[in-house]
Short mmCIF file of C-alpha atoms and ligand atoms in Angstrom, two decimals:
data_model
loop_
_atom_site.label_atom_id
_atom_site.label_comp_id
_atom_site.label_asym_id
_atom_site.label_seq_id
_atom_site.Cartn_x
_atom_site.Cartn_y
_atom_site.Cartn_z
CA UNK A 1 0.00 0.00 0.00
CA UNK A 2 1.55 3.28 -0.95
CA UNK A 3 1.23 6.49 1.00
CA UNK A 4 -1.41 8.09 -1.15
CA UNK A 5 -3.72 5.15 -0.98
CA UNK A 6 -3.38 5.05 2.81
CA UNK A 7 -4.30 8.67 3.00
CA UNK A 8 -7.31 8.52 0.75
CA UNK A 9 -10.65 9.64 2.12
CA UNK A 10 -12.04 6.15 1.72
CA UNK A 11 -9.23 4.81 3.81
CA UNK A 12 -9.84 7.35 6.55
CA UNK A 13 -13.50 6.44 6.64
CA UNK A 14 -12.62 2.83 6.87
CA UNK A 15 -10.31 3.48 9.81
CA UNK A 16 -12.97 5.53 11.57
CA UNK A 17 -15.46 2.68 11.31
CA UNK A 18 -12.92 0.13 12.42
CA UNK A 19 -11.83 2.02 15.51
CA UNK A 20 -15.26 3.20 16.58
CA UNK A 21 -16.47 -0.37 16.41
CA UNK A 22 -13.49 -1.70 18.38
CA UNK A 23 -14.06 0.96 21.00
CA UNK A 24 -17.73 0.23 21.37
CA UNK A 25 -17.00 -3.49 21.73
CA UNK A 26 -14.24 -3.08 24.33
CA UNK A 27 -15.32 -4.86 27.49
CA UNK A 28 -12.80 -3.51 29.92
CA UNK A 29 -10.06 -0.96 30.40
CA UNK A 30 -7.24 -3.20 29.24
CA UNK A 31 -9.05 -3.94 25.98
CA UNK A 32 -9.63 -0.23 25.54
CA UNK A 33 -5.97 0.39 26.20
CA UNK A 34 -5.10 -2.00 23.36
CA UNK A 35 -7.32 -0.06 20.99
CA UNK A 36 -5.67 3.14 22.16
CA UNK A 37 -2.21 1.71 21.50
CA UNK A 38 -3.21 0.42 18.07
CA UNK A 39 -4.38 3.89 17.12
CA UNK A 40 -2.06 6.22 18.94
CA UNK A 41 1.10 4.43 20.03
CA UNK A 42 3.95 6.69 19.05
CA UNK A 43 5.85 4.24 16.91
CA UNK A 44 3.22 2.07 15.32
CA UNK A 45 -0.19 3.62 16.00
CA UNK A 46 -2.18 3.77 12.78
CA UNK A 47 -3.66 7.18 13.45
CA UNK A 48 -0.37 8.58 14.72
CA UNK A 49 1.31 7.40 11.51
CA UNK A 50 -1.30 9.09 9.39
CA UNK A 51 -0.87 12.36 11.24
CA UNK A 52 2.84 12.02 10.70
CA UNK A 53 2.56 11.29 7.02
CA UNK A 54 0.32 14.30 6.45
CA UNK A 55 3.38 16.43 6.76
CA UNK A 56 5.01 14.91 3.69
CA UNK A 57 2.04 15.32 1.35
CA UNK A 58 2.03 17.77 -1.52
CA UNK A 59 0.37 21.02 -0.38
CA UNK A 60 -2.81 20.50 -2.44
CA UNK A 61 -3.34 17.00 -1.24
CA UNK A 62 -2.57 18.04 2.34
CA UNK A 63 -5.19 20.77 2.23
CA UNK A 64 -7.78 18.24 1.05
CA UNK A 65 -7.00 15.43 3.45
CA UNK A 66 -5.84 17.18 6.64
CA UNK A 67 -9.28 18.28 7.91
CA UNK A 68 -10.61 14.73 7.55
CA UNK A 69 -7.61 13.28 9.30
CA UNK A 70 -7.99 15.73 12.18
CA UNK A 71 -11.66 14.88 12.37
CA UNK A 72 -10.86 11.20 12.46
CA UNK A 73 -8.36 11.64 15.26
CA UNK A 74 -10.78 13.69 17.31
CA UNK A 75 -13.65 11.25 16.85
CA UNK A 76 -11.52 8.36 18.03
CA UNK A 77 -10.15 10.31 21.00
CA UNK A 78 -13.63 11.34 22.10
CA UNK A 79 -14.97 7.83 21.71
CA UNK A 80 -12.08 6.48 23.78
CA UNK A 81 -12.62 9.06 26.52
CA UNK A 82 -16.36 8.43 26.68
CA UNK A 83 -15.90 4.71 26.75
CA UNK A 84 -13.40 5.08 29.52
CA UNK A 85 -15.93 6.96 31.62
CA UNK A 86 -18.53 4.34 30.78
CA UNK A 87 -16.17 1.64 32.00
CA UNK A 88 -15.85 3.60 35.22
CA UNK A 89 -12.20 4.50 35.10
CA UNK A 90 -11.74 8.19 34.99
CA UNK A 91 -9.63 8.80 38.05
CA UNK A 92 -6.66 6.71 37.00
CA UNK A 93 -6.67 8.12 33.54
CA UNK A 94 -3.06 8.82 32.67
CA UNK A 95 -3.20 8.40 28.94
CA UNK A 96 -5.85 10.82 27.83
CA UNK A 97 -7.60 13.73 29.35
CA UNK A 98 -11.22 14.74 28.96
CA UNK A 99 -11.64 18.37 29.96
CA UNK A 100 -15.41 18.00 30.05
CA UNK A 101 -15.45 15.62 33.02
CA UNK A 102 -16.51 17.64 36.10
CA UNK A 103 -13.76 17.88 38.72
CA UNK A 104 -14.15 16.59 42.23
CA UNK A 105 -15.35 19.44 44.42
CA UNK A 106 -12.25 20.61 46.28
CA UNK A 107 -14.19 23.09 48.43
CA UNK A 108 -13.85 26.83 48.63
CA UNK A 109 -10.81 28.46 50.16
CA UNK A 110 -10.75 31.55 52.34
CA UNK A 111 -8.47 34.40 53.27
CA UNK A 112 -5.35 33.36 55.18
CA UNK A 113 -5.54 34.20 58.92
CA UNK A 114 -2.49 36.49 58.68
CA UNK A 115 -4.05 38.39 55.78
CA UNK A 116 -7.31 38.69 57.71
CA UNK A 117 -5.56 40.45 60.57
CA UNK A 118 -3.52 42.63 58.19
CA UNK A 119 -6.70 43.85 56.52
CA UNK A 120 -8.28 44.62 59.88
CA UNK A 121 -5.23 46.60 61.02
CA UNK A 122 -5.15 48.50 57.76
CA UNK A 123 -8.81 49.45 58.20
CA UNK A 124 -8.09 50.76 61.66
CA UNK A 125 -5.20 52.98 60.59
CA UNK A 126 -6.98 54.13 57.46
CA UNK A 127 -9.79 55.39 59.71
CA UNK A 128 -7.19 57.56 61.50
CA UNK A 129 -5.96 59.06 58.25
CA UNK A 130 -2.87 56.92 57.72
CA UNK A 131 -1.68 55.99 54.23
CA UNK A 132 -0.90 52.35 53.56
CA UNK A 133 2.43 51.97 51.82
CA UNK A 134 4.34 49.14 50.28
CA UNK A 135 8.10 48.79 49.94
CA UNK A 136 10.77 46.46 48.59
CA UNK A 137 11.56 43.20 50.35
CA UNK A 138 14.99 43.19 48.75
CA UNK A 139 16.64 46.47 49.62
CA UNK A 140 19.97 48.24 49.82
CA UNK A 141 21.89 48.22 53.08
CA UNK A 142 21.41 51.98 53.07
CA UNK A 143 17.60 51.80 53.48
CA UNK A 144 17.81 48.67 55.65
CA UNK A 145 20.47 50.05 57.99
CA UNK A 146 22.41 53.29 57.49
CA UNK A 147 19.27 55.26 56.62
CA UNK A 148 17.70 54.25 59.94
CA UNK A 149 20.80 55.10 61.89
CA UNK A 150 22.41 51.67 62.09
CA UNK A 151 25.90 52.31 60.74
CA UNK A 152 28.24 49.59 59.54
CA UNK A 153 29.73 47.63 62.45
CA UNK A 154 26.97 48.77 64.81
CA UNK A 155 26.08 45.87 67.12
CA UNK A 156 22.38 46.34 66.32
CA UNK A 157 23.10 44.73 62.94
CA UNK A 158 23.49 41.43 64.77
CA UNK A 159 19.91 41.64 66.03
CA UNK A 160 18.77 42.28 62.48
CA UNK A 161 20.91 39.57 60.91
CA UNK A 162 19.44 38.81 57.52
CA UNK A 163 20.19 37.21 54.16
CA UNK A 164 22.56 39.12 51.91
CA UNK A 165 22.44 38.95 48.13
CA UNK A 166 25.72 40.78 47.98
CA UNK A 167 27.54 43.18 50.25
CA UNK A 168 25.09 46.02 49.65
CA UNK A 169 21.78 44.27 49.04
CA UNK A 170 19.83 42.22 51.56
CA UNK A 171 16.37 40.85 52.27
CA UNK A 172 14.90 43.44 54.60
CA UNK A 173 15.02 42.40 58.25
CA UNK A 174 12.31 44.90 59.17
CA UNK A 175 9.77 47.19 57.54
CA UNK A 176 11.75 50.12 58.96
CA UNK A 177 13.52 50.10 55.57
CA UNK A 178 10.50 52.08 54.34
CA UNK A 179 10.84 54.98 56.79
CA UNK A 180 13.40 56.96 54.81
CA UNK A 181 11.87 55.91 51.49
CA UNK A 182 8.44 57.23 52.58
CA UNK A 183 9.86 60.48 53.96
CA UNK A 184 11.74 61.15 50.72
CA UNK A 185 8.70 60.35 48.63
CA UNK A 186 6.01 62.21 50.59
CA UNK A 187 7.82 64.67 52.89
CA UNK A 188 6.16 65.98 56.08
CA UNK A 189 3.54 65.99 57.44
CA UNK A 190 3.22 62.25 57.02
CA UNK A 191 1.11 59.49 58.51
CA UNK A 192 1.69 56.04 57.11
CA UNK A 193 1.79 52.37 57.89
CA UNK A 194 3.79 49.79 55.99
CA UNK A 195 2.72 46.16 56.30
CA UNK A 196 5.00 43.58 54.76
CA UNK A 197 7.12 40.50 54.80
CA UNK A 198 10.55 40.55 56.47
CA UNK A 199 13.38 38.05 56.74
CA UNK A 200 15.96 37.14 59.33
CA UNK A 201 18.63 34.58 59.82
CA UNK A 202 16.84 33.04 62.81
CA UNK A 203 16.92 29.75 64.57
CA UNK A 204 13.28 28.82 64.11
CA UNK A 205 11.12 28.16 67.13
CA UNK A 206 7.52 28.82 68.21
CA UNK A 207 8.18 32.59 68.25
CA UNK A 208 10.88 33.04 65.60
CA UNK A 209 10.78 32.50 61.87
CA UNK A 210 13.11 33.31 58.98
CA UNK A 211 10.11 34.86 57.21
CA UNK A 212 7.54 36.89 59.10
CA UNK A 213 5.28 39.92 58.85
CA UNK A 214 5.71 43.36 60.33
CA UNK A 215 3.83 46.60 60.50
CA UNK A 216 5.81 49.81 60.52
CA UNK A 217 3.94 52.98 61.40
CA UNK A 218 4.93 56.61 61.67
CA UNK A 219 3.42 60.01 62.24
CA UNK A 220 5.47 63.13 61.46
CA UNK A 221 4.32 66.71 61.81
CA UNK A 222 5.09 69.86 63.74
CA UNK A 223 4.77 69.31 67.49
CA UNK A 224 4.25 65.55 67.48
CA UNK A 225 5.10 63.92 70.81
CA UNK A 226 4.88 60.61 72.63
CA UNK A 227 1.38 61.64 73.76
CA UNK A 228 0.17 61.24 70.16
CA UNK A 229 1.67 57.77 70.05
CA UNK A 230 -0.02 56.76 73.29
CA UNK A 231 -3.35 57.91 72.06
CA UNK A 232 -3.12 55.96 68.82
CA UNK A 233 -1.86 52.84 70.49
CA UNK A 234 -4.51 53.04 73.25
CA UNK A 235 -7.19 53.08 70.61
CA UNK A 236 -5.45 50.27 68.76
CA UNK A 237 -5.51 47.94 71.76
CA UNK A 238 -9.07 48.89 72.66
CA UNK A 239 -10.10 47.84 69.18
CA UNK A 240 -7.96 44.70 68.87
CA UNK A 241 -7.77 43.41 72.42
CA UNK A 242 -10.69 44.79 74.41
CA UNK A 243 -12.21 48.03 75.67
CA UNK A 244 -10.80 47.64 79.16
CA UNK A 245 -7.19 46.93 78.39
CA UNK A 246 -4.46 49.38 79.35
CA UNK A 247 -1.26 50.34 77.58
CA UNK A 248 2.17 50.87 78.98
CA UNK A 249 5.47 52.01 77.52
CA UNK A 250 8.87 51.29 78.98
CA UNK A 251 12.36 52.31 77.91
CA UNK A 252 13.87 50.26 75.11
CA UNK A 253 16.73 50.72 72.70
CA UNK A 254 16.39 50.98 68.92
CA UNK A 255 18.99 52.99 66.99
CA UNK A 256 16.38 54.75 64.83
CA UNK A 257 14.51 56.37 67.72
CA UNK A 258 15.42 58.65 70.60
CA UNK A 259 13.96 58.15 73.13
CA UNK A 260 13.07 54.56 72.33
CA UNK A 261 10.58 52.37 74.13
CA UNK A 262 8.69 49.14 74.02
CA UNK A 263 4.94 49.08 74.35
CA UNK A 264 2.81 46.49 76.11
CA UNK A 265 -0.84 45.96 76.86
CA UNK A 266 -2.46 44.62 80.00
CA UNK A 267 -3.01 40.87 79.97
CA UNK A 268 -6.47 39.31 80.02
CA UNK A 269 -5.62 37.29 83.10
CA UNK A 270 -6.07 38.30 86.73
CA UNK A 271 -2.85 36.85 87.97
CA UNK A 272 -0.58 34.28 86.47
CA UNK A 273 -0.92 33.04 82.93
CA UNK A 274 1.41 31.50 80.35
CA UNK A 275 0.95 34.36 77.94
CA UNK A 276 2.20 37.15 80.23
CA UNK A 277 4.30 34.77 82.33
CA UNK A 278 2.84 36.25 85.48
CA UNK A 279 3.90 39.81 84.72
CA UNK A 280 0.37 40.98 83.90
CA UNK A 281 1.63 42.67 80.72
CA UNK A 282 2.07 41.42 77.19
CA UNK A 283 4.99 42.76 75.19
CA UNK A 284 3.84 43.86 71.83
CA UNK A 285 6.21 46.08 69.85
CA UNK A 286 8.95 48.69 69.68
CA UNK A 287 8.55 52.42 69.17
CA UNK A 288 10.00 55.82 69.86
CA UNK A 289 10.54 59.35 68.67
CA UNK A 290 12.19 59.26 65.28
CA UNK A 291 15.90 60.02 65.55
CA UNK A 292 16.94 63.37 63.99
CA UNK A 293 19.48 61.50 61.81
CA UNK A 294 16.67 59.46 60.28
CA UNK A 295 14.59 62.55 59.57
CA UNK A 296 17.65 64.10 57.91
CA UNK A 297 18.16 61.03 55.72
CA UNK A 298 14.49 61.43 54.78
CA UNK A 299 15.16 65.09 53.82
CA UNK A 300 12.92 66.34 56.63
CA UNK A 301 14.09 69.19 58.86
CA UNK A 302 14.37 67.83 62.45
CA UNK A 303 14.26 71.37 63.85
CA UNK A 304 10.84 71.89 62.39
CA UNK A 305 9.25 68.45 62.43
CA UNK A 306 9.15 65.59 64.91
CA UNK A 307 7.52 62.21 64.75
CA UNK A 308 7.11 58.81 66.28
CA UNK A 309 7.51 55.39 64.74
CA UNK A 310 6.57 51.89 65.78
CA UNK A 311 7.05 48.32 64.61
CA UNK A 312 5.23 45.13 65.56
CA UNK A 313 4.32 41.71 64.19
CA UNK A 314 0.71 41.23 63.08
CA UNK A 315 1.11 37.47 63.34
CA UNK A 316 1.72 37.97 67.05
CA UNK A 317 -1.58 39.82 67.30
CA UNK A 318 -3.35 36.97 65.52
CA UNK A 319 -1.62 34.46 67.82
CA UNK A 320 -2.76 36.29 70.95
CA UNK A 321 -6.32 36.81 69.78
CA UNK A 322 -6.86 33.36 68.31
CA UNK A 323 -4.69 31.39 70.70
CA UNK A 324 -2.32 30.16 68.03
CA UNK A 325 0.61 28.53 69.83
CA UNK A 326 3.28 28.51 67.13
CA UNK A 327 4.37 31.17 64.62
CA UNK A 328 5.56 28.51 62.20
CA UNK A 329 1.98 27.40 61.58
CA UNK A 330 1.29 30.48 59.46
CA UNK A 331 3.59 29.33 56.68
CA UNK A 332 3.11 25.61 57.15
CA UNK A 333 0.43 25.35 54.45
CA UNK A 334 -1.27 22.88 56.79
CA UNK A 335 -4.98 22.86 55.99
CA UNK A 336 -5.87 21.52 59.43
CA UNK A 337 -4.56 24.83 60.78
CA UNK A 338 -5.85 27.12 58.04
CA UNK A 339 -9.35 25.69 58.03
CA UNK A 340 -9.89 26.77 61.63
CA UNK A 341 -10.01 30.42 60.67
N1 DAH B 1 12.45 47.57 63.42
C1 DAH B 1 12.27 47.04 64.75
C2 DAH B 1 12.46 45.54 64.72
O1 DAH B 1 12.33 44.95 63.70
C3 DAH B 1 10.89 47.37 65.27
C4 DAH B 1 10.76 48.83 65.58
C5 DAH B 1 11.13 49.28 66.82
C6 DAH B 1 10.30 49.69 64.60
C7 DAH B 1 11.03 50.62 67.13
C8 DAH B 1 10.19 51.06 64.90
C9 DAH B 1 10.56 51.50 66.19
O2 DAH B 1 9.75 51.96 64.02
O3 DAH B 1 10.43 52.81 66.46
O4 DAH B 1 12.74 44.96 65.73
#
């Protein structure tokens, strides 16, 4: 049989009949698999060969025959797929794929618990007139460190140990990298928060992760003082913890603020509990009055403007409110965890 006779229309029709009949008579999956191989096996499948030979036909002939050959192939594929469903073997189907078979219902997802709390926090600050800004997760050592008053060789760089791409570029260890960027972009007065992912070279445990979220916040204007910070943070805890909670600040050191402090809120317990370890207070974040050097790097005149800044981890807030025991769960991808929220 020469090539042209094989590729005649009559021959294609004959093949169609032959295969459709073999498919309809197949009694089980292995018989159907044999039909599939006879038609489509790469080396010797009759239909595969025809599709291959089409390429070598003279253009006129190709134009005439190709649509019929395509049609033939499709008919046989569809018949195979339908028969496979009829024989009850769809799930293990490796050889051919029928896009019309409805998928198993995999359920509807929902917003990740960390994102839920981020959105809530953003709403709160938006209602107080804060902008919500975004910034780079891979940033220069200037914005990560020098810009926020952590010079080279300063011991504070150990606390912020991160992953370096080269000597001058690193994954940001805190969202404070956006302070100077925001000041340069928007000038003063300025009220902004920056939520985002940060990275540190940490030994992982229930409270430390190499990848975690932070919220940076700052308010800069003429005559801003710690009193403004206390007011904002009081309202924050009333909204996110409860109406009755109290706030406290205590001295703390961060190179980018002067004075610097840490801020806590009053624990839910009456006496001893694991969360506050019997102290009655829960440590929440760091804050302070923005250091004049940082304002200068941001091209803001420290003699005219002052401001406060804070940083905290929203995952910690979610952990406290929803009694999540381990920070690592957030990035575990474990549905048993995620489905609880
Ligand atoms: N960047 C600090 C950290 O990652 C958190 C922080 C502390 C941010 C004090 C601030 C601040 O803006 O004023 O540990």
